[in-house]
XYZ file of C-alpha atoms in Angstrom:
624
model
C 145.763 -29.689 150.712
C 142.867 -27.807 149.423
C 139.952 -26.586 151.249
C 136.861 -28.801 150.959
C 134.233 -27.320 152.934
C 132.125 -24.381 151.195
C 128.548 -22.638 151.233
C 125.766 -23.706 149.403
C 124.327 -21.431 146.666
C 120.735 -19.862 148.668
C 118.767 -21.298 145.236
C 120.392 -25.071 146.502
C 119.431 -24.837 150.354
C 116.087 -23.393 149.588
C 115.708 -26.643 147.391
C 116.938 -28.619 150.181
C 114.558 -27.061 152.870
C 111.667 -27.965 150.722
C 112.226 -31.199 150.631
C 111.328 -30.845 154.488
C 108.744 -28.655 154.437
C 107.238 -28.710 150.841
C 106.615 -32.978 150.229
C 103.889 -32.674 148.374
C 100.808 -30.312 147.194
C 98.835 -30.658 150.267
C 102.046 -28.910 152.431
C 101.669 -25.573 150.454
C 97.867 -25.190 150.436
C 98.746 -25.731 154.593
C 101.607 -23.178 154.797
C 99.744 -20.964 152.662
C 96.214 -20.816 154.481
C 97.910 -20.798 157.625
C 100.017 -17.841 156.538
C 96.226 -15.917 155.307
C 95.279 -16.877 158.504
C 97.901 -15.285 160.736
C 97.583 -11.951 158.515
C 94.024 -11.428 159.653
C 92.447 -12.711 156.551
C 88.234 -13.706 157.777
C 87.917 -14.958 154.487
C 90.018 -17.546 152.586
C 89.625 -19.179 148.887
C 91.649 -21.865 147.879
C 91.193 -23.352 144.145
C 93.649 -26.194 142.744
C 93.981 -27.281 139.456
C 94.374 -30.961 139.020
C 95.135 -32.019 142.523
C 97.615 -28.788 142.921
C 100.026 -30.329 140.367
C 99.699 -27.571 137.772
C 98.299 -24.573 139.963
C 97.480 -23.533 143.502
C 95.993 -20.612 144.325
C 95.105 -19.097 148.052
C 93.717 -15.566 148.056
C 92.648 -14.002 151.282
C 91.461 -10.369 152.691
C 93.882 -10.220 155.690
C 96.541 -6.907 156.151
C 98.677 -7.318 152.935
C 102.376 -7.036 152.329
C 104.153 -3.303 151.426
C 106.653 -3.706 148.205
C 109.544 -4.419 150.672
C 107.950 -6.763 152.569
C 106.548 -8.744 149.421
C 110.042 -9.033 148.567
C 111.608 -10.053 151.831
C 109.266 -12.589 152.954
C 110.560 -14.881 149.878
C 114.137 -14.725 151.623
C 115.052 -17.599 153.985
C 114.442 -17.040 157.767
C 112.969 -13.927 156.727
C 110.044 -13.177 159.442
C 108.004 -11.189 161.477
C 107.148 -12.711 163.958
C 110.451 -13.853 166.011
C 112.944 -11.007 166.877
C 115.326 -13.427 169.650
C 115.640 -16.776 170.715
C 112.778 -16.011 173.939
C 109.947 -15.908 171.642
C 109.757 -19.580 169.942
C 108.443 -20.141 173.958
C 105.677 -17.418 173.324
C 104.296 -18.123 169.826
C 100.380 -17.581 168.876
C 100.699 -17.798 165.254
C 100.738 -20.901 162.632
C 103.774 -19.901 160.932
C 107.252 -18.485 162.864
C 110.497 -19.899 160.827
C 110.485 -18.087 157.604
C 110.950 -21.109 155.356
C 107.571 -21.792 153.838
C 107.584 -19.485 150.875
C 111.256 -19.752 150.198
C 110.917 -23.036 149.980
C 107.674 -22.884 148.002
C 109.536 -19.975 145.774
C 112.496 -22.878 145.110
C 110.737 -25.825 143.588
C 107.458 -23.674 141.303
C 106.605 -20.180 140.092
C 105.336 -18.297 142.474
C 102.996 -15.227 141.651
C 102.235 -13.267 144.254
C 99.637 -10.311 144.665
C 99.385 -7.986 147.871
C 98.196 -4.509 149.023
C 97.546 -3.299 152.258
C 94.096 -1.690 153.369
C 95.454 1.655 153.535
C 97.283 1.410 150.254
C 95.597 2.647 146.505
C 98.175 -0.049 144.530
C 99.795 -3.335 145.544
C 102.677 -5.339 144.846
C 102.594 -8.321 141.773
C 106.201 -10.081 142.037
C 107.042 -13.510 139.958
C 109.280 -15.769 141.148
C 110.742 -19.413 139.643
C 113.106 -21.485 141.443
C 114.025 -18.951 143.766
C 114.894 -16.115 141.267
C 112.862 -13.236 141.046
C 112.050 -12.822 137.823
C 109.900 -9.611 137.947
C 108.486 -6.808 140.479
C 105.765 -4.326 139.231
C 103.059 -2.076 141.126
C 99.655 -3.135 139.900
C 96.261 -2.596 140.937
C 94.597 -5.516 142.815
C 92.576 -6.407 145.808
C 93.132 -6.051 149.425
C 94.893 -9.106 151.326
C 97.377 -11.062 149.604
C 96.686 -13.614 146.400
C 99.286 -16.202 146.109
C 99.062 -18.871 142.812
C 101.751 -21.242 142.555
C 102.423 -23.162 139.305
C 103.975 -26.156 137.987
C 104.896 -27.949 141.747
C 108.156 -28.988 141.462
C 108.965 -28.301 137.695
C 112.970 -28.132 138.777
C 113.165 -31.061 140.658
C 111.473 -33.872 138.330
C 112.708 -36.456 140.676
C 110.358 -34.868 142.858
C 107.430 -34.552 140.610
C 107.472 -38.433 139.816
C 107.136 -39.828 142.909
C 103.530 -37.719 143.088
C 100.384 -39.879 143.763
C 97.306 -39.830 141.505
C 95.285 -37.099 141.398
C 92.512 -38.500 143.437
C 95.226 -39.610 146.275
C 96.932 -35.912 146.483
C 93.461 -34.228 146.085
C 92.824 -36.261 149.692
C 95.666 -35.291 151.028
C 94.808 -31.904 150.294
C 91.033 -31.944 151.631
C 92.796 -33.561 154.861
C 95.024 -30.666 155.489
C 91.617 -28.219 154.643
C 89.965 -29.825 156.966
C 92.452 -29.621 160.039
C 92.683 -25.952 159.708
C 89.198 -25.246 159.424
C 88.340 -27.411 162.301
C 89.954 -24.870 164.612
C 89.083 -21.460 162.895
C 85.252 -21.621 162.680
C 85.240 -17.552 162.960
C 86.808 -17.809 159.377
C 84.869 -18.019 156.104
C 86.697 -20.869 153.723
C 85.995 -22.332 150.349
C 87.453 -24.621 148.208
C 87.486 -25.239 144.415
C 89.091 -28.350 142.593
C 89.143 -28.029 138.696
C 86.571 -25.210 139.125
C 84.435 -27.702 141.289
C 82.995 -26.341 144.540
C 84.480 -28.478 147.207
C 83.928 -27.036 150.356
C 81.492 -23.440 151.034
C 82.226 -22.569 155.352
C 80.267 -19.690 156.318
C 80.998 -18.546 160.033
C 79.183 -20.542 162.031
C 80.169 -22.002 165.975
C 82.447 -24.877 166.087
C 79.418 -27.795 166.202
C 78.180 -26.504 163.032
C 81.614 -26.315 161.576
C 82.123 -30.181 162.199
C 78.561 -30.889 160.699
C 79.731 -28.598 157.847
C 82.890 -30.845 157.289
C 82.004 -34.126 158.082
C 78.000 -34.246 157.967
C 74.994 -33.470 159.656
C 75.038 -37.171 161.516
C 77.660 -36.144 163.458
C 75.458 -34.233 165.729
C 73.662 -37.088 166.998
C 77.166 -38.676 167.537
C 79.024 -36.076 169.451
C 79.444 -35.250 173.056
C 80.692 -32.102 174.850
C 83.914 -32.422 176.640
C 84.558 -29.571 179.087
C 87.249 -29.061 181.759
C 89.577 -26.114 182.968
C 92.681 -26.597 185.142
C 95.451 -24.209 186.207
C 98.077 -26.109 184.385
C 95.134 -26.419 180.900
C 92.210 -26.255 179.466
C 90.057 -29.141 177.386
C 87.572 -28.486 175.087
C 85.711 -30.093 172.246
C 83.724 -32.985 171.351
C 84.333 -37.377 171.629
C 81.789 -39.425 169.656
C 79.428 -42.121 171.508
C 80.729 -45.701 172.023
C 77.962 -47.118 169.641
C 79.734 -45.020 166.562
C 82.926 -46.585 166.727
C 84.077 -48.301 163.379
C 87.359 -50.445 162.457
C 88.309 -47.136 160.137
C 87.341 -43.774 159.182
C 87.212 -42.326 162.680
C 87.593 -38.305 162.663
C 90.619 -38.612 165.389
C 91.813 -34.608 165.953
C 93.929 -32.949 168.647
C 94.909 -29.276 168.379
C 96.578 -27.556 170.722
C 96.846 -23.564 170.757
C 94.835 -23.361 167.005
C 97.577 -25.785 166.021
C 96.929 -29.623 164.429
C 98.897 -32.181 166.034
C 99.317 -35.960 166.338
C 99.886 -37.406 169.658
C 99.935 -41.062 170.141
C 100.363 -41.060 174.214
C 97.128 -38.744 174.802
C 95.610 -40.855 171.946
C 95.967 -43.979 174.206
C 94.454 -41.863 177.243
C 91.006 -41.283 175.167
C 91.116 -44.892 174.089
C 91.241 -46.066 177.643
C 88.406 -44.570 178.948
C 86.836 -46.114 176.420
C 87.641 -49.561 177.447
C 85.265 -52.073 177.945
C 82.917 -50.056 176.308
C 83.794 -50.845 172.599
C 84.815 -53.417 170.907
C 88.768 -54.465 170.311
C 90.500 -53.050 167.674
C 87.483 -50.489 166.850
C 87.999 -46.320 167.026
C 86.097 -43.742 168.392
C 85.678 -40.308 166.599
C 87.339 -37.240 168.456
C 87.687 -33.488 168.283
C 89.948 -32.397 171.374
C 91.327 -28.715 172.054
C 93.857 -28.376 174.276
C 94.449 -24.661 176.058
C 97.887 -24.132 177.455
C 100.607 -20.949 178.556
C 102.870 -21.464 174.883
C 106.009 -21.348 177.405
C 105.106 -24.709 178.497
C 104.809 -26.369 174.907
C 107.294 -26.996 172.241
C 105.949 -26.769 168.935
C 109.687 -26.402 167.230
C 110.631 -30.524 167.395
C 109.288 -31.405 163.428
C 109.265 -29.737 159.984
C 105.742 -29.566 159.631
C 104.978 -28.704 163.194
C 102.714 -31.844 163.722
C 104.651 -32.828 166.982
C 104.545 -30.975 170.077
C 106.215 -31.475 172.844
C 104.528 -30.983 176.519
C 106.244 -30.177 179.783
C 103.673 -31.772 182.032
C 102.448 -34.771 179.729
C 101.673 -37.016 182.036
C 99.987 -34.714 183.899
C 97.535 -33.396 180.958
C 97.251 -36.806 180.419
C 95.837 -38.150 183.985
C 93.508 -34.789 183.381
C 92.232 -35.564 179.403
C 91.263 -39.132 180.233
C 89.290 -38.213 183.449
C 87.466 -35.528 181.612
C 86.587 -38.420 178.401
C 85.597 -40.407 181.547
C 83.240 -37.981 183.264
C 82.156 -36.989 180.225
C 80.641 -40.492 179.299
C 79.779 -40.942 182.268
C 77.408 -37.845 182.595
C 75.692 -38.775 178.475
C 74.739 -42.662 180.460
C 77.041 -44.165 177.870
C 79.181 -46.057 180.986
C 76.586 -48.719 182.503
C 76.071 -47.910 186.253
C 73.748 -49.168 189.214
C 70.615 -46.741 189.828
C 69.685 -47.281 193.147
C 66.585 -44.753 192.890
C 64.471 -47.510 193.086
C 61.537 -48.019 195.447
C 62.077 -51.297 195.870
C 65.488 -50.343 197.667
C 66.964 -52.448 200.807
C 66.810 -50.991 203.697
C 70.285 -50.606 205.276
C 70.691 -50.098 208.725
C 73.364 -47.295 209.782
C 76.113 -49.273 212.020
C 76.074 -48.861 215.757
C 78.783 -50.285 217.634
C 76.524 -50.246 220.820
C 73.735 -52.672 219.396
C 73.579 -56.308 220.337
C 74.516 -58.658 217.604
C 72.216 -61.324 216.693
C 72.960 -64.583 214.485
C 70.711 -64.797 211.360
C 68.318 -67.575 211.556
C 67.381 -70.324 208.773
C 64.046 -71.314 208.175
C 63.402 -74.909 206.621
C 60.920 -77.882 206.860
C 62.261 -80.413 208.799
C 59.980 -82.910 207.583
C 61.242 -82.941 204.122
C 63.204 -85.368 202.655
C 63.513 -86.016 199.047
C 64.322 -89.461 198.947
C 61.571 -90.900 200.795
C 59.064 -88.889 198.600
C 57.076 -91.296 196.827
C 54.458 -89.049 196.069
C 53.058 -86.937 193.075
C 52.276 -83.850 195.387
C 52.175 -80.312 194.059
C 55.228 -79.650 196.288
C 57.074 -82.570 194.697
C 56.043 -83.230 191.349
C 59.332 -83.393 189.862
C 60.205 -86.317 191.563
C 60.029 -89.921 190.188
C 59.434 -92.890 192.366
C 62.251 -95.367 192.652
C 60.462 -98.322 191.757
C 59.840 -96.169 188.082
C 63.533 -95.792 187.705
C 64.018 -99.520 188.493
C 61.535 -100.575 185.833
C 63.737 -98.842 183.291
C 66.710 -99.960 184.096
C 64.973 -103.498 183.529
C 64.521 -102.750 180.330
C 68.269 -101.870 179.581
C 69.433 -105.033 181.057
C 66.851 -107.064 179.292
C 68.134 -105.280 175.850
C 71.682 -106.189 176.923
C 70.908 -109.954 177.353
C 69.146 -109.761 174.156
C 72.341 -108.614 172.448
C 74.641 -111.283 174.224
C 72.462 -113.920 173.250
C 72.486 -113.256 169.494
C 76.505 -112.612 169.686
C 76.475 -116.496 171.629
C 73.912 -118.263 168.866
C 76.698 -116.764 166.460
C 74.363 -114.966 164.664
C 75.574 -111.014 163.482
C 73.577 -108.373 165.266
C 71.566 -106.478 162.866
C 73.433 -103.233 161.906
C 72.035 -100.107 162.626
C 70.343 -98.689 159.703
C 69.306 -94.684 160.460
C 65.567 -93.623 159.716
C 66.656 -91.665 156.836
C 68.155 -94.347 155.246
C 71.535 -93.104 155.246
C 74.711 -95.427 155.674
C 75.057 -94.587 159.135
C 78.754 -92.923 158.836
C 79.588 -90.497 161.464
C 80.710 -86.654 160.573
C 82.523 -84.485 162.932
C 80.799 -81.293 162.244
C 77.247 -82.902 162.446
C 77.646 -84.445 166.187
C 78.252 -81.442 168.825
C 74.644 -79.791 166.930
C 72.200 -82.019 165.518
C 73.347 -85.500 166.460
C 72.104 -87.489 163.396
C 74.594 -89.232 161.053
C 76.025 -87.641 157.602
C 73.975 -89.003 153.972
C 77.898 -89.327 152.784
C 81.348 -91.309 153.386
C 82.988 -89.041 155.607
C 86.105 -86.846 153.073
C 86.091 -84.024 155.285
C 85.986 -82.867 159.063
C 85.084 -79.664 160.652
C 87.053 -78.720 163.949
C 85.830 -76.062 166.169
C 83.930 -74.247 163.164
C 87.610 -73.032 162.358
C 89.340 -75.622 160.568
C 88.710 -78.505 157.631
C 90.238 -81.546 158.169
C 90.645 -83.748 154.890
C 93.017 -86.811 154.444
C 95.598 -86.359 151.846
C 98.655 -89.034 150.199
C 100.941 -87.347 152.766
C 99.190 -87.467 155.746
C 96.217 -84.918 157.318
C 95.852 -81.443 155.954
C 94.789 -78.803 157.992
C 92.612 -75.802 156.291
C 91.804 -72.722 157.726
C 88.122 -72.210 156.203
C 88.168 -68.016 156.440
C 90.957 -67.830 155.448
C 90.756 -70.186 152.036
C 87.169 -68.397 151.571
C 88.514 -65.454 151.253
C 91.265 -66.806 148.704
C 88.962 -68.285 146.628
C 86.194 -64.735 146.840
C 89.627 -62.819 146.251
C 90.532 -64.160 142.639
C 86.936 -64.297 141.726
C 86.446 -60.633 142.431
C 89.816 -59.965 140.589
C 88.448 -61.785 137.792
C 85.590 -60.014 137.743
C 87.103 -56.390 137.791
C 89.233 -57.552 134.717
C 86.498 -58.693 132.649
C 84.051 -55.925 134.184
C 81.559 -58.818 134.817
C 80.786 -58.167 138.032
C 77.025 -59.323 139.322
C 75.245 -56.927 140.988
C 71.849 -57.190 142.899
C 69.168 -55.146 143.091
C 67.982 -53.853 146.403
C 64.649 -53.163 147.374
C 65.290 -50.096 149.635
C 68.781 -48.212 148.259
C 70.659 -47.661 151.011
C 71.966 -43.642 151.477
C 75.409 -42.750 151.930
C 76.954 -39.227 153.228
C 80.633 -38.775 152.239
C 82.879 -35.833 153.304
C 84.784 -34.241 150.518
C 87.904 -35.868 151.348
C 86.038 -40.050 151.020
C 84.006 -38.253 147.786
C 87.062 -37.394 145.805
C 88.220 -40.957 146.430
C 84.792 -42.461 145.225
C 85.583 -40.510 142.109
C 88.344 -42.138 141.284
C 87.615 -45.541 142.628
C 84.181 -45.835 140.871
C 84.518 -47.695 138.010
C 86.510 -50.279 139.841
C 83.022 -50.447 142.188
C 80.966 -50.868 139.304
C 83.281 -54.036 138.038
C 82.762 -55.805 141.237
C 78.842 -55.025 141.824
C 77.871 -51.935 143.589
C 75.696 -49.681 141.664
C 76.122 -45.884 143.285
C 73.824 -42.821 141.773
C 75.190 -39.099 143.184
C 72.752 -37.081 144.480
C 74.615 -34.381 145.484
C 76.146 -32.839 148.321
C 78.322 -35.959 149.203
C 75.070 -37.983 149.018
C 75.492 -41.471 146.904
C 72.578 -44.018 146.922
C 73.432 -47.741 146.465
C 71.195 -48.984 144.370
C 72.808 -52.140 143.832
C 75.448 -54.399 145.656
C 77.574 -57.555 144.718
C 75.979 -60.780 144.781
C 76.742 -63.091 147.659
C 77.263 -60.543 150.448
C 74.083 -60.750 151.943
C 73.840 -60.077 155.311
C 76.363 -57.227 155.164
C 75.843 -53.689 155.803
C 76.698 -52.288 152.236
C 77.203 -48.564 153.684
C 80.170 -49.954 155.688
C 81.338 -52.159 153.188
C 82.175 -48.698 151.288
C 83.491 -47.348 153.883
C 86.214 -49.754 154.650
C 87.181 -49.928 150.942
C 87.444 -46.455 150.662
C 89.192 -45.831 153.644
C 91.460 -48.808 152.698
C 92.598 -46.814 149.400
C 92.911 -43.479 151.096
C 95.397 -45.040 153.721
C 97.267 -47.042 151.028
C 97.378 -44.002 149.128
C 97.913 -46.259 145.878
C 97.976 -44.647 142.504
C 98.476 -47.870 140.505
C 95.055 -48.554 138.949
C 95.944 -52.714 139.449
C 96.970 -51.957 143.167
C 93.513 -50.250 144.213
C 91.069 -53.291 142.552
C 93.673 -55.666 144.599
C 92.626 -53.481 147.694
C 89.094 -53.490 146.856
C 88.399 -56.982 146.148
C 90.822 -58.277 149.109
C 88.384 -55.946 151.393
C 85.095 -57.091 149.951
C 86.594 -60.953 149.888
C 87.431 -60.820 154.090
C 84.133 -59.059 154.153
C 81.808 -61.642 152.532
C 84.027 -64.571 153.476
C 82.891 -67.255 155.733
C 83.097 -66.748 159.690
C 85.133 -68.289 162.373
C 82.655 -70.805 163.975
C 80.120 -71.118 161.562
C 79.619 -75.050 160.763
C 79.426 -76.574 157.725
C 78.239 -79.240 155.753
C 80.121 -81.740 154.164
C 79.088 -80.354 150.573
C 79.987 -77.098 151.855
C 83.536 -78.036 152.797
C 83.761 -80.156 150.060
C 82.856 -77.525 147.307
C 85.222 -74.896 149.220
C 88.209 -77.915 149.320
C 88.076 -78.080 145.575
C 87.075 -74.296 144.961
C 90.449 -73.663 146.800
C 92.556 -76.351 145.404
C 91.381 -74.541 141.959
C 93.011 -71.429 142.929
C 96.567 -70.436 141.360
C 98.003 -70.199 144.833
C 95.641 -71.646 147.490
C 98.969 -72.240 149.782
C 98.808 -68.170 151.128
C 96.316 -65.012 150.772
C 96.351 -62.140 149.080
C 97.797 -60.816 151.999
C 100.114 -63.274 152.639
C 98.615 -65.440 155.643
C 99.105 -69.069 155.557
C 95.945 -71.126 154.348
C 97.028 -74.315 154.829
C 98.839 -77.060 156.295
C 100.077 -80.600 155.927
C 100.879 -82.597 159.101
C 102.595 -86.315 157.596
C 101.300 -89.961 158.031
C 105.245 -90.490 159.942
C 104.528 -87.598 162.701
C 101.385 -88.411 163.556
C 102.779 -92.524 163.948
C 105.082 -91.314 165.910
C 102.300 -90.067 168.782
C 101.354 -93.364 168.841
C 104.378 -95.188 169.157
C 104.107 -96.452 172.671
């Protein structure tokens, strides 16, 4: 039997390594700036052409590459910093494994310029799906200038599954953004299609965030200090009155390195409890110190996922330090007893008699014989008052029996508005009067419409069938670019990182359709001149937040699946609230609003709107 087993070809397992590493254009600007950054480089440029699917290019002034080491550092494995197995526990550099620019070198052309500071010439060396294709001594600048081409031109399985151009422009910005976070003593810029993205001079790390993220995050940010043997906490956590359903800045790095960490996530968001709303998120900018024997930062391709030795340790430590730190900015409520008007408490002592406390009262008082109008008692009616109008009751009740006895019909009561005197639900608990109509629907618990059907009683969730019927009108609306917008009186600003900018870009038009007017005014500045009528009452600024954090998470590059995503946002937005009553017009016009819907059953979403329970069920709870 033959032998079955056999080595893959180095141009195959580099393609298979970048399928871990390399996923999309984001992971080699990352790899790429983080390799600039371990050579030294204090100034990095980074310029993509059309989202990084037809060229990235990093150039940096760090120490440069000789010939032979331009040429080995394409090989797999191939690295400098790791000599044995002891140093992945003693690492202090972004990159280790030696499989970012083979990988990078297997799925695109790869052109690569280096000298070194002490060298007249460098090195220019071309490389396409892992086969060097040429190797020449030119004359260039000092540091290394990498420009990658036509991502994935090999693999065209690969290439397809790419997001729009807006979606993997975000994902690059993201990845920007969490290295220069924690390298403020480096210069970075960033160009998209010639564009000026992002221009970081050295500044301290405040600045840097203010830089990235805008200049209101100053007001929002408080230090976070604390220094143990076993680690050291730095950085920033936003004040509880910022937090938002999305779009929080949530970073942890640990050792210059970005990573996600769900179980020291939950330790921030406990100490904020009680001091935000449910479901909302804080903003955060934690940097953790620790010995890089006591960290494992080999568990994931991308390095994202560290492992600790003493989590639960670092973690008692991070959420005391969130705690002291609100604590010390008066953001946790607390008792100030620096008052002058302070009890005075006696220290014990166990030597002092004890004495029972004594009660002071009028013994004269009694509230049932008062009969008087005294100043002491002037809420008090006399008894022969409340006598007199009981009188009056009973004489109204013989009345009534008398009139029933002479067989002649009481006079039915006729309101003073003339209506028919029918009683509605939703009109009792608040105002008391009767309902102008015959009684088609009910409200219950300013949730639900109750309306009689051939089958029995149907049960409709009013949000929920508001924001059905808002949902297909917006959706018609984006189609036939009809959308009515309205004027406001004061345009409302807007400040958008690069990251939520590049997504307005592309999302704009789709905006426009529905209502909102937007005007650039550069810098990430947008004014909203105009918004969609019927959402009054909402805070516009937000409104575009959530929708464009909604598309960045969905990530959707189908033009049909981003106006779904906009109008379901704006429809739960402007749709009506749990507990707010209605009319009987009002639920009637939403009944038949809904019941002219194409599927008023679910949601966009898929939530349940309504339901039907039959005439036989609800005999049956009255069968005894």
């Amino acid at each position: 039997m033959s032998d079955i087993i056999h080595l893959l070809p180095d141009s195959v397992a580099n393609q298979i390594a970048a399928g871990e590493v390399i996923q999309r254009p984001a992971s080699v600007v990352k790899e790429l700036v983080e390799n600039a950054i371990d050579a030294g480089a204090k100034e990095v440029h980074v310029l993509v052409t059309d989202a990084g699917k037809t060229c990235i290019q990093v150039i940096d002034d760090g120490k440069g590459m000789s010939e032979t080491d331009a040429r080995l550092a394409f090989e797999r494995h191939a690295t400098s910093k790791i000599r044995e197995a002891a140093d992945l526990f003693s690492l202090h550099t972004m990159g280790f494994r030696g499989e970012a620019l083979a990988s990078i070198a297997a799925v695109a052309e790869v052109e690569l310029k280096t000298r070194q500071a002490d060298e007249e010439l460098g090195t220019r060396l071309l490389i396409a799906g892992s086969k060097v294709e040429s190797q020449e001594v030119v004359s260039c600048s000092k540091g290394s200038n990498f420009s990658v081409k036509n991502l994935f031109f090999n693999v065209p399985a690969r290439r397809k599954f790419l997001k729009a151009n807006s979606t993997e422009l975000s994902n690059i910005l993201a990845e920007f953004e969490r290295i220069v976070l924690v390298h403020p003593d480096v210069s970075f810029y960033l160009y998209s299609n010639s564009t000026e993205l992002f221009n970081l001079p050295v500044v301290p790390l405040r600045q840097r965030i203010m830089a990235v993220f805008g200049k209101k995050m100053n007001q929002q940010l408080l230090s976070l200090e604390v220094e143990t043997s076993m680690v050291k906490i730095s950085g920033y956590i936003a004040k509880p009155d910022t937090a938002r359903k999305k779009g929080s800045r949530q970073y942890f790095f640990v050792n210059g390195r970005y990573m996600r960490h769900p179980y020291f996530h939950k330790a921030v968001m406990e100490a904020y409890e009680r001091l935000i709303p449910a479901g909302e998120q804080v903003s955060y900018f934690i940097y953790f110190d620790v010995d890089p024997a006591n960290i494992d930062v080999n568990i994931h391709p991308t390095k994202t996922e560290i492992k600790f030795e003493n989590e639960q340790a670092i973690w008692q430590i991070l959420s005391a330090a969130v705690r002291e730190t609100l604590g010390k900015s008066s953001a946790v409520p607390s008792i100030d007893f620096d008052t002058e008007d302070m009890p005075d408490i006696p220290a014990f002592n166990a030597d002092a008699p004890v004495h029972a406390p004594k009660l002071h009262y009028n013994a004269d008082y009694n509230p049932f014989k008062t009969t008087s109008y005294g100043n002491e008692n002037y809420s008090r009616r006399p008894a022969e008052e409340w006598e007199a109008l009981y009188a009056g009751v009973s004489k109204a009740s013989k009345m009534n029996t008398s009139t029933e006895d002479a067989g002649i019909p009481a006079e039915p009561f006729v309101p003073a508005d003339g209506s028919d005197g029918n009683l509605q639900l939703s009109s009792l608990p608040e105002s008391g009067y009767v309902s102008e109509k015959s009684v088609r629907h009910f409200q219950f618990k300013g949730r639900f419409i109750l309306t009689s059907v051939k089958s029995g009683l149907m049960v409709i969730d009013q949000h929920r069938a508001h924001v059905r019927v808002l949902f297909d009108r917006y959706m018609a609306q984006i189609a036939q670019k009809q959308g009515v917008s309205q004027g406001v009186l004061f345009p409302e600003m807007i400040q958008l990182p690069a990251s939520e900018a590049a997504m307005l870009e592309s999302i704009q038009e789709d905006l426009s359709a529905v209502g909102f007017e937007l005007s650039p005014l550069g810098g990430g500045s947008y004014a909203i001149n105009g918004v969609p009528a019927g959402i009054e009452g909402l805070n516009p600024v937000e409104l575009v937040h959530s929708m464009l954090h909604t598309a960045i998470e969905k990530g959707s590059d189908v033009r049909e699946e981003v106006q779904s995503l906009l109008a379901l946002t704006l429809a739960r937005a402007a749709a009506i609230v749990y507990g707010q009553v209605l009319g009987n017009e009002e639920m009637e016009h939403l009944v038949d609003s809904l019941f002219a819907c194409p599927s008023p059953n679910y949601t966009p979403d898929g939530l349940v709107v309504l339901a039907t329970i039959k005439e036989e069920d609800i005999e049956k709870l009255f069968a005894r």
